[in-house]
Amino acid sequence: MEGVNQKKAYQYVVIGNSAAAIGTIEGIRKTDPEGKIAVVSSEPYHTYSRPLISYLLEGKTDRTRMLYRDPGFYERNGCDTYLGKTAVSIDPAAHTVTLEDGAVLAYSKLMVSTGSEPFVPPFAGLETVANKYYFMTLDDALSLENALAPDKKVLILGAGLIGLKCCEGISRRVHSVTVVDLSPRILSSILNETSAQIVRKQIEAHNVTFRLGQTVREFRGNSAVLDSGEELTFDLLVLAVGVRPRTALIREAGGAIGRGIITDQYQETSLKDVYAAGDCTESYDISSEQSRILALLPNAYRQGEAAGINMAGGRSSFGQAIPMNAIGFFGLPIITAGSYDGETYEKKDDRNYKILYYRDNLLKGYILTGNVERAGIYTALIREKIPLDTVDFELLCESPGLMAFSQKYRLQKLGGLQS
């Protein structure tokens, strides 16, 4: 909606336009089919799946197939959209949100699903780099795509998920890609040393070179001097060092903030009638039994859905949050979940790797590369906290399947069908 310069009242205002926001809308509509909803997003686009931006650059998808919901989603759900508009402040006492153009939206219930933003440490000389990019949004991908050419050398700072998905998206379209990271291994937040080596070998076979255990001491225009003294020249720089939750709206309104926005089990913040979900919030990780940032699309959606139900007067909570990543690089699938703590079961060859972590009679986490079939069995063990002495754990280690579970569990999962 363009040119809105007056106060408008809504039953629900949703700030954000990604998985948590969509979950919120669908949660609201499960309980309240009529209440007026406003959706506010800084991005001007219909909701899309952010993880697909690398596939857009690679040519494996297009703008239509990237949509997270069909084009009629907002209209069908009775939503007024304020796309390309940024919410700049919340007044929790007045129950209003002010947008950058001065428009004021009154709410009965508010959802803040503002996600995360790039975090870049202060590198000396970074301001001298003319062509630098991020890789988190559709606009980021489109901007980078316009600069790609077969003769370009690309330097990526960061060997985490964002940096390496960028690698996959662009490696076939440029002269070379070099990745620098302070960690001695790639994907250090989700892989151990063995699995990282397998994945690194796969990526290096596709026009990518790594400089690990190093950082940039100084930028000098189109060159980067590493702390080892090596100087790397490049044409394009991608900054993928890290992200941080967007918490400013809640913090400036006086809400409780830790590493992310703090919510209760129903996703309500310390501000009355103000909820939060997704990457901007802290979640309770049942595998590590700690509150932490879990920037994962499935968790974001399920938190938003629970919040939407609660905003509309129902009662719901999402209490099975765990870190989980289902990704792939150049045809090598990877699934990780949970925390890496306890005794281990390990099996590997050149491409396939499996390690299970267990303690206190519970599976706590796993890493799989290559053969990831039936990973959902392991995820269910973690989420449902199934005691390992009630299953054939030795069989599950070798070959995950329902036959390793008790007959009662199989009957529950199979709807009464016997195996």
C-alpha positions as a printed NumPy array, in Angstrom:
array([[  0.   ,   0.   ,   0.   ],
       [  1.568,   3.23 ,  -1.134],
       [  1.178,   6.736,   0.191],
       [ -0.195,   5.808,   3.591],
       [  0.316,   8.86 ,   5.791],
       [ -2.361,   8.429,   8.419],
       [ -2.996,   6.195,  11.393],
       [ -4.613,   2.878,  10.559],
       [ -5.801,   0.285,  13.06 ],
       [ -5.294,  -3.458,  12.78 ],
       [ -5.984,  -6.406,  15.003],
       [ -2.556,  -7.766,  14.045],
       [  0.597,  -6.125,  12.727],
       [  3.414,  -8.384,  11.509],
       [  6.86 ,  -6.862,  10.989],
       [  8.823,  -9.081,   8.622],
       [  8.15 , -11.032,   5.474],
       [  9.981, -14.336,   5.772],
       [  9.346, -17.733,   7.383],
       [  8.431, -16.53 ,  10.888],
       [  6.063, -13.9  ,   9.472],
       [  4.341, -16.429,   7.221],
       [  4.031, -18.86 ,  10.111],
       [  2.462, -16.067,  12.172],
       [ -0.138, -15.267,   9.518],
       [ -1.067, -18.916,   9.085],
       [ -1.192, -19.375,  12.869],
       [ -3.518, -16.391,  13.226],
       [ -5.832, -17.683,  10.53 ],
       [ -6.11 , -21.085,  12.224],
       [ -7.84 , -19.336,  15.115],
       [ -9.158, -16.04 ,  13.742],
       [-10.323, -16.059,  10.1  ],
       [-11.442, -12.415,  10.088],
       [ -9.108, -10.133,  12.094],
       [ -7.339,  -7.464,  10.044],
       [ -3.625,  -8.129,   9.437],
       [ -0.937,  -5.71 ,   8.273],
       [  2.405,  -6.99 ,   6.984],
       [  5.357,  -4.58 ,   7.048],
       [  8.637,  -5.416,   5.321],
       [ 11.711,  -3.412,   4.378],
       [ 12.04 ,  -5.595,   1.288],
       [  9.711,  -4.7  ,  -1.601],
       [  9.165,  -8.309,  -2.633],
       [  6.498, -10.919,  -2.061],
       [  7.694, -13.508,   0.458],
       [ 10.486, -15.686,  -0.92 ],
       [ 12.783, -18.422,   0.34 ],
       [ 16.085, -16.808,   1.278],
       [ 18.132, -20.032,   1.137],
       [ 17.435, -20.196,  -2.598],
       [ 19.345, -17.054,  -3.566],
       [ 22.476, -19.112,  -4.336],
       [ 20.438, -21.351,  -6.642],
       [ 19.134, -18.252,  -8.407],
       [ 22.702, -17.221,  -9.25 ],
       [ 23.558, -20.764, -10.239],
       [ 20.591, -20.893, -12.599],
       [ 18.898, -23.744, -10.736],
       [ 15.806, -21.692,  -9.886],
       [ 14.064, -18.47 , -10.883],
       [ 12.175, -15.681,  -9.163],
       [  8.825, -17.451,  -9.465],
       [ 10.034, -20.741,  -8.023],
       [ 11.719, -18.873,  -5.159],
       [  8.378, -17.729,  -3.766],
       [  7.753, -19.037,  -0.245],
       [  3.987, -18.782,  -0.791],
       [  1.96 , -18.296,  -3.965],
       [  1.312, -14.771,  -5.305],
       [ -2.256, -14.693,  -3.921],
       [ -1.217, -15.559,  -0.364],
       [ -1.619, -12.113,   1.221],
       [ -4.891, -11.292,  -0.496],
       [ -6.333, -14.705,   0.323],
       [ -5.424, -14.239,   3.992],
       [ -6.844, -10.723,   4.194],
       [ -3.499,  -8.967,   4.671],
       [ -2.736,  -5.333,   3.885],
       [  0.895,  -5.204,   2.765],
       [  3.371,  -2.413,   3.434],
       [  6.253,  -3.768,   1.347],
       [  9.372,  -1.688,   0.863],
       [  8.521,   0.08 ,   4.125],
       [ 10.693,  -0.027,   7.244],
       [  9.264,  -0.001,  10.755],
       [ 11.359,   2.48 ,  12.728],
       [  9.791,   2.41 ,  16.197],
       [  7.278,   0.728,  18.48 ],
       [  5.266,   2.508,  21.166],
       [  4.154,  -0.368,  23.418],
       [  2.034,   1.915,  25.624],
       [  0.091,   3.353,  22.677],
       [  0.152,   0.006,  20.817],
       [  1.473,   1.634,  17.637],
       [  4.205,   1.068,  15.062],
       [  5.68 ,   3.997,  13.135],
       [  7.042,   3.491,   9.631],
       [  9.867,   5.41 ,   7.98 ],
       [  7.415,   7.462,   5.886],
       [  5.575,   8.626,   9.011],
       [  2.644,   6.242,   8.715],
       [  1.391,   4.928,  12.041],
       [ -0.182,   1.497,  12.43 ],
       [ -2.143,   0.727,  15.586],
       [ -2.244,  -2.876,  16.734],
       [ -3.922,  -5.108,  19.268],
       [ -1.171,  -7.725,  18.858],
       [  2.234,  -7.207,  17.265],
       [  4.714,  -9.694,  15.809],
       [  8.376,  -8.71 ,  15.398],
       [ 10.109, -11.116,  12.995],
       [ 12.905,  -8.876,  11.783],
       [ 15.455, -11.641,  11.206],
       [ 19.172, -10.96 ,  11.197],
       [ 21.62 ,  -8.627,   9.496],
       [ 25.257,  -8.907,   8.362],
       [ 27.929,  -8.3  ,  10.945],
       [ 31.28 ,  -7.042,   9.682],
       [ 34.26 ,  -6.468,  12.008],
       [ 36.221,  -3.225,  11.452],
       [ 38.756,  -4.23 ,   8.776],
       [ 41.444,  -1.633,   8.066],
       [ 40.985,  -0.127,   4.62 ],
       [ 37.597,  -1.712,   3.932],
       [ 36.346,   1.672,   2.751],
       [ 38.861,   1.541,  -0.117],
       [ 37.13 ,  -1.5  ,  -1.662],
       [ 34.798,  -0.296,  -4.403],
       [ 32.932,  -3.5  ,  -5.216],
       [ 31.768,  -5.158,  -1.998],
       [ 28.629,  -7.179,  -1.427],
       [ 26.629,  -9.091,   1.156],
       [ 24.76 , -12.337,   0.502],
       [ 21.642, -12.522,   2.637],
       [ 18.767, -11.105,   0.596],
       [ 17.376, -11.182,  -2.925],
       [ 18.673,  -7.65 ,  -3.497],
       [ 22.138,  -8.788,  -2.388],
       [ 22.043, -11.635,  -4.899],
       [ 20.775,  -9.437,  -7.736],
       [ 23.431,  -6.814,  -7.029],
       [ 26.202,  -9.426,  -7.039],
       [ 24.813, -11.069, -10.165],
       [ 25.119,  -7.8  , -12.086],
       [ 28.853,  -7.742, -11.295],
       [ 29.678, -11.354, -12.188],
       [ 31.747, -12.034, -15.308],
       [ 34.032, -14.854, -16.517],
       [ 37.164, -12.776, -15.926],
       [ 36.336, -11.714, -12.341],
       [ 38.248, -12.916,  -9.291],
       [ 36.083, -13.082,  -6.173],
       [ 37.238, -12.937,  -2.565],
       [ 34.772, -14.179,   0.061],
       [ 35.348, -13.432,   3.725],
       [ 33.705, -16.204,   5.695],
       [ 33.618, -19.99 ,   5.286],
       [ 30.279, -20.438,   7.007],
       [ 26.953, -21.335,   5.423],
       [ 26.411, -17.952,   3.77 ],
       [ 29.896, -17.686,   2.295],
       [ 29.969, -21.238,   0.976],
       [ 26.477, -21.08 ,  -0.528],
       [ 27.669, -17.949,  -2.316],
       [ 30.648, -19.993,  -3.585],
       [ 28.336, -22.598,  -5.   ],
       [ 26.166, -19.992,  -6.683],
       [ 28.943, -18.118,  -8.455],
       [ 31.921, -20.467,  -8.96 ],
       [ 30.934, -21.443, -12.492],
       [ 30.414, -17.822, -13.512],
       [ 33.738, -16.253, -12.509],
       [ 37.462, -16.775, -13.035],
       [ 38.156, -17.911,  -9.464],
       [ 36.879, -17.792,  -5.895],
       [ 39.086, -17.523,  -2.814],
       [ 37.615, -17.928,   0.681],
       [ 39.324, -16.564,   3.793],
       [ 38.254, -17.532,   7.306],
       [ 39.802, -17.18 ,  10.731],
       [ 38.704, -20.709,  11.681],
       [ 41.052, -23.564,  10.723],
       [ 38.11 , -25.455,   9.149],
       [ 35.09 , -24.634,   7.03 ],
       [ 31.561, -24.577,   8.468],
       [ 33.083, -24.615,  11.927],
       [ 29.739, -24.011,  13.649],
       [ 28.154, -27.21 ,  12.3  ],
       [ 30.929, -29.613,  11.2  ],
       [ 33.72 , -31.402,  13.028],
       [ 37.203, -31.783,  11.569],
       [ 36.513, -35.009,   9.663],
       [ 33.283, -33.883,   8.014],
       [ 34.765, -30.454,   7.255],
       [ 37.622, -32.066,   5.335],
       [ 35.187, -34.117,   3.236],
       [ 33.114, -31.077,   2.356],
       [ 36.167, -28.903,   1.738],
       [ 37.53 , -31.433,  -0.762],
       [ 34.204, -31.4  ,  -2.591],
       [ 34.143, -27.595,  -2.813],
       [ 37.795, -27.24 ,  -3.822],
       [ 37.088, -29.364,  -6.9  ],
       [ 34.892, -26.522,  -8.205],
       [ 37.113, -23.482,  -8.742],
       [ 37.408, -22.54 ,  -5.052],
       [ 40.578, -21.995,  -2.987],
       [ 40.666, -21.642,   0.799],
       [ 42.872, -19.616,   3.126],
       [ 41.883, -20.901,   6.558],
       [ 43.172, -19.946,   9.972],
       [ 43.811, -16.453,   8.597],
       [ 42.145, -13.074,   8.438],
       [ 42.58 ,  -9.861,   6.502],
       [ 44.995,  -7.44 ,   8.12 ],
       [ 44.325,  -4.642,   5.645],
       [ 42.502,  -3.874,   2.409],
       [ 44.227,  -1.773,  -0.236],
       [ 41.662,  -1.185,  -2.956],
       [ 41.442,  -4.435,  -4.899],
       [ 43.904,  -6.336,  -2.751],
       [ 43.722,  -7.909,   0.691],
       [ 46.776,  -8.374,   2.889],
       [ 46.375, -11.395,   5.143],
       [ 47.871, -11.592,   8.616],
       [ 50.319, -14.155,   7.169],
       [ 51.635, -11.417,   4.873],
       [ 50.164, -12.963,   1.704],
       [ 48.478, -10.456,  -0.606],
       [ 45.378, -11.53 ,  -2.55 ],
       [ 44.067,  -9.531,  -5.485],
       [ 40.383,  -9.586,  -6.362],
       [ 37.716,  -7.804,  -8.37 ],
       [ 34.689,  -8.456,  -6.137],
       [ 34.521,  -8.811,  -2.356],
       [ 31.713, -10.708,  -0.593],
       [ 31.385, -10.093,   3.137],
       [ 29.979, -13.201,   4.834],
       [ 31.777, -13.041,   8.158],
       [ 28.704, -13.356,  10.336],
       [ 25.205, -12.218,  11.21 ],
       [ 23.508, -10.79 ,  14.261],
       [ 19.839, -10.623,  15.283],
       [ 17.909,  -7.46 ,  14.458],
       [ 16.744,  -6.517,  17.943],
       [ 16.672,  -2.702,  17.806],
       [ 12.882,  -2.287,  17.626],
       [ 12.336,  -4.259,  20.834],
       [ 15.415,  -2.909,  22.605],
       [ 14.536,   0.738,  21.905],
       [ 10.967,   0.09 ,  23.068],
       [ 12.32 ,  -1.146,  26.407],
       [ 11.95 ,  -4.879,  25.816],
       [ 14.241,  -7.565,  27.228],
       [ 17.195,  -8.467,  25.017],
       [ 19.912, -11.076,  25.52 ],
       [ 21.851, -12.352,  22.547],
       [ 18.521, -12.022,  20.768],
       [ 15.002, -10.936,  21.684],
       [ 13.858, -12.818,  24.784],
       [ 10.414, -14.411,  24.678],
       [  8.407, -16.744,  26.872],
       [  7.291, -20.201,  25.764],
       [  4.382, -18.616,  23.877],
       [  6.713, -16.268,  21.939],
       [  5.554, -13.157,  23.808],
       [  8.26 , -10.617,  24.643],
       [  8.533,  -8.683,  27.895],
       [  6.363,  -6.024,  26.21 ],
       [  2.653,  -6.755,  26.588],
       [  0.937,  -7.89 ,  23.364],
       [  4.269,  -7.871,  21.5  ],
       [  5.532, -11.2  ,  20.179],
       [  8.739, -12.199,  18.397],
       [  9.868, -15.201,  16.378],
       [ 12.626, -16.357,  14.075],
       [ 16.261, -15.392,  13.698],
       [ 15.934, -12.248,  15.829],
       [ 15.022, -14.266,  18.939],
       [ 16.652, -16.591,  21.412],
       [ 15.324, -20.163,  21.425],
       [ 15.647, -22.938,  23.958],
       [ 17.706, -25.694,  22.354],
       [ 16.483, -28.98 ,  23.848],
       [ 19.612, -30.832,  22.721],
       [ 22.034, -28.603,  24.635],
       [ 19.478, -27.411,  27.209],
       [ 20.544, -23.801,  26.626],
       [ 18.996, -20.649,  25.2  ],
       [ 20.737, -19.642,  21.996],
       [ 20.215, -18.121,  18.57 ],
       [ 18.852, -20.752,  16.178],
       [ 18.752, -19.019,  12.795],
       [ 16.935, -21.807,  10.983],
       [ 13.937, -21.57 ,   8.67 ],
       [ 11.922, -24.532,  10.071],
       [ 12.3  , -23.27 ,  13.637],
       [ 11.363, -19.745,  12.551],
       [  8.185, -20.929,  10.857],
       [  7.078, -23.089,  13.784],
       [  7.769, -20.307,  16.289],
       [  5.774, -17.892,  14.148],
       [  2.887, -20.322,  13.787],
       [  2.722, -20.84 ,  17.558],
       [  2.889, -17.082,  18.131],
       [  0.099, -16.443,  15.617],
       [ -2.182, -18.916,  17.361],
       [ -1.471, -17.213,  20.692],
       [ -1.956, -13.72 ,  19.263],
       [ -5.406, -14.801,  18.059],
       [ -6.448, -16.123,  21.461],
       [ -5.417, -19.763,  21.204],
       [ -2.664, -21.524,  23.113],
       [  0.383, -23.037,  21.484],
       [  4.109, -23.372,  22.054],
       [  7.014, -24.776,  20.088],
       [  9.178, -26.67 ,  22.511],
       [ 11.263, -28.866,  20.238],
       [ 13.768, -26.383,  18.83 ],
       [ 17.148, -27.817,  17.912],
       [ 19.939, -26.618,  15.626],
       [ 19.472, -28.353,  12.286],
       [ 20.861, -27.841,   8.798],
       [ 19.939, -29.725,   5.638],
       [ 22.194, -28.398,   2.9  ],
       [ 24.43 , -29.508,   0.082],
       [ 27.448, -28.299,  -1.85 ],
       [ 28.047, -29.286,  -5.485],
       [ 25.992, -32.454,  -5.149],
       [ 27.225, -33.507,  -1.705],
       [ 24.294, -33.535,   0.758],
       [ 24.847, -32.691,   4.425],
       [ 22.482, -32.899,   7.371],
       [ 23.41 , -31.904,  10.907],
       [ 21.306, -31.6  ,  14.026],
       [ 21.51 , -31.124,  17.772],
       [ 24.553, -30.642,  19.957],
       [ 27.888, -32.424,  19.722],
       [ 28.403, -33.676,  23.225],
       [ 28.882, -37.125,  24.729],
       [ 29.986, -40.523,  23.494],
       [ 30.136, -41.096,  19.756],
       [ 29.438, -43.638,  17.063],
       [ 31.431, -42.915,  13.902],
       [ 31.56 , -44.4  ,  10.41 ],
       [ 33.226, -42.956,   7.305],
       [ 34.654, -43.356,   3.838],
       [ 35.841, -40.788,   1.289],
       [ 32.372, -39.268,   0.756],
       [ 30.017, -40.687,   3.37 ],
       [ 30.389, -39.778,   7.002],
       [ 28.25 , -40.383,  10.038],
       [ 28.832, -39.426,  13.636],
       [ 26.209, -39.734,  16.361],
       [ 26.585, -38.038,  19.75 ],
       [ 24.78 , -39.518,  22.752],
       [ 24.752, -39.195,  26.521],
       [ 22.378, -39.716,  29.468],
       [ 20.517, -42.389,  27.49 ],
       [ 19.558, -39.863,  24.77 ],
       [ 20.745, -39.063,  21.268],
       [ 21.98 , -35.471,  21.372],
       [ 23.202, -34.742,  17.848],
       [ 24.573, -36.033,  14.564],
       [ 26.504, -35.106,  11.417],
       [ 25.842, -36.868,   8.105],
       [ 27.512, -36.278,   4.734],
       [ 26.852, -38.163,   1.51 ],
       [ 24.302, -40.776,   2.562],
       [ 21.672, -38.783,   4.47 ],
       [ 18.748, -41.142,   3.939],
       [ 16.444, -41.528,   6.932],
       [ 18.132, -38.716,   8.842],
       [ 14.649, -37.932,  10.124],
       [ 14.848, -41.021,  12.335],
       [ 17.786, -39.51 ,  14.192],
       [ 16.062, -36.116,  14.361],
       [ 12.976, -37.729,  15.901],
       [ 15.139, -39.414,  18.548],
       [ 16.524, -36.01 ,  19.533],
       [ 13.288, -33.989,  19.356],
       [ 11.162, -36.574,  21.148],
       [ 13.864, -37.431,  23.706],
       [ 13.358, -41.153,  23.159],
       [ 15.399, -43.168,  25.696],
       [ 18.015, -45.198,  23.874],
       [ 17.398, -48.232,  26.048],
       [ 13.899, -48.457,  24.538],
       [ 15.24 , -48.873,  20.984],
       [ 17.761, -51.088,  19.221],
       [ 20.417, -48.387,  19.204],
       [ 23.048, -50.642,  17.653],
       [ 20.73 , -51.241,  14.701],
       [ 19.897, -47.531,  14.47 ],
       [ 23.589, -46.658,  14.3  ],
       [ 24.099, -48.918,  11.315],
       [ 20.758, -48.55 ,   9.538],
       [ 18.127, -46.12 ,  10.839],
       [ 14.573, -47.427,  10.499],
       [ 11.339, -47.913,  12.421],
       [ 12.116, -51.561,  13.081],
       [ 14.634, -50.446,  15.687],
       [ 11.817, -48.893,  17.731],
       [  9.364, -50.565,  20.088],
       [  6.131, -51.988,  18.703],
       [  4.145, -49.319,  20.59 ],
       [  6.153, -46.521,  18.931],
       [  5.786, -48.108,  15.489],
       [  2.031, -48.391,  15.93 ],
       [  1.833, -44.712,  16.903],
       [  3.87 , -43.576,  13.907],
       [  2.207, -45.886,  11.424],
       [ -1.337, -45.133,  12.528],
       [ -2.011, -48.637,  13.812],
       [ -0.311, -50.549,  10.976],
       [  1.96 , -53.323,  12.22 ],
       [  5.437, -53.697,  10.767]])
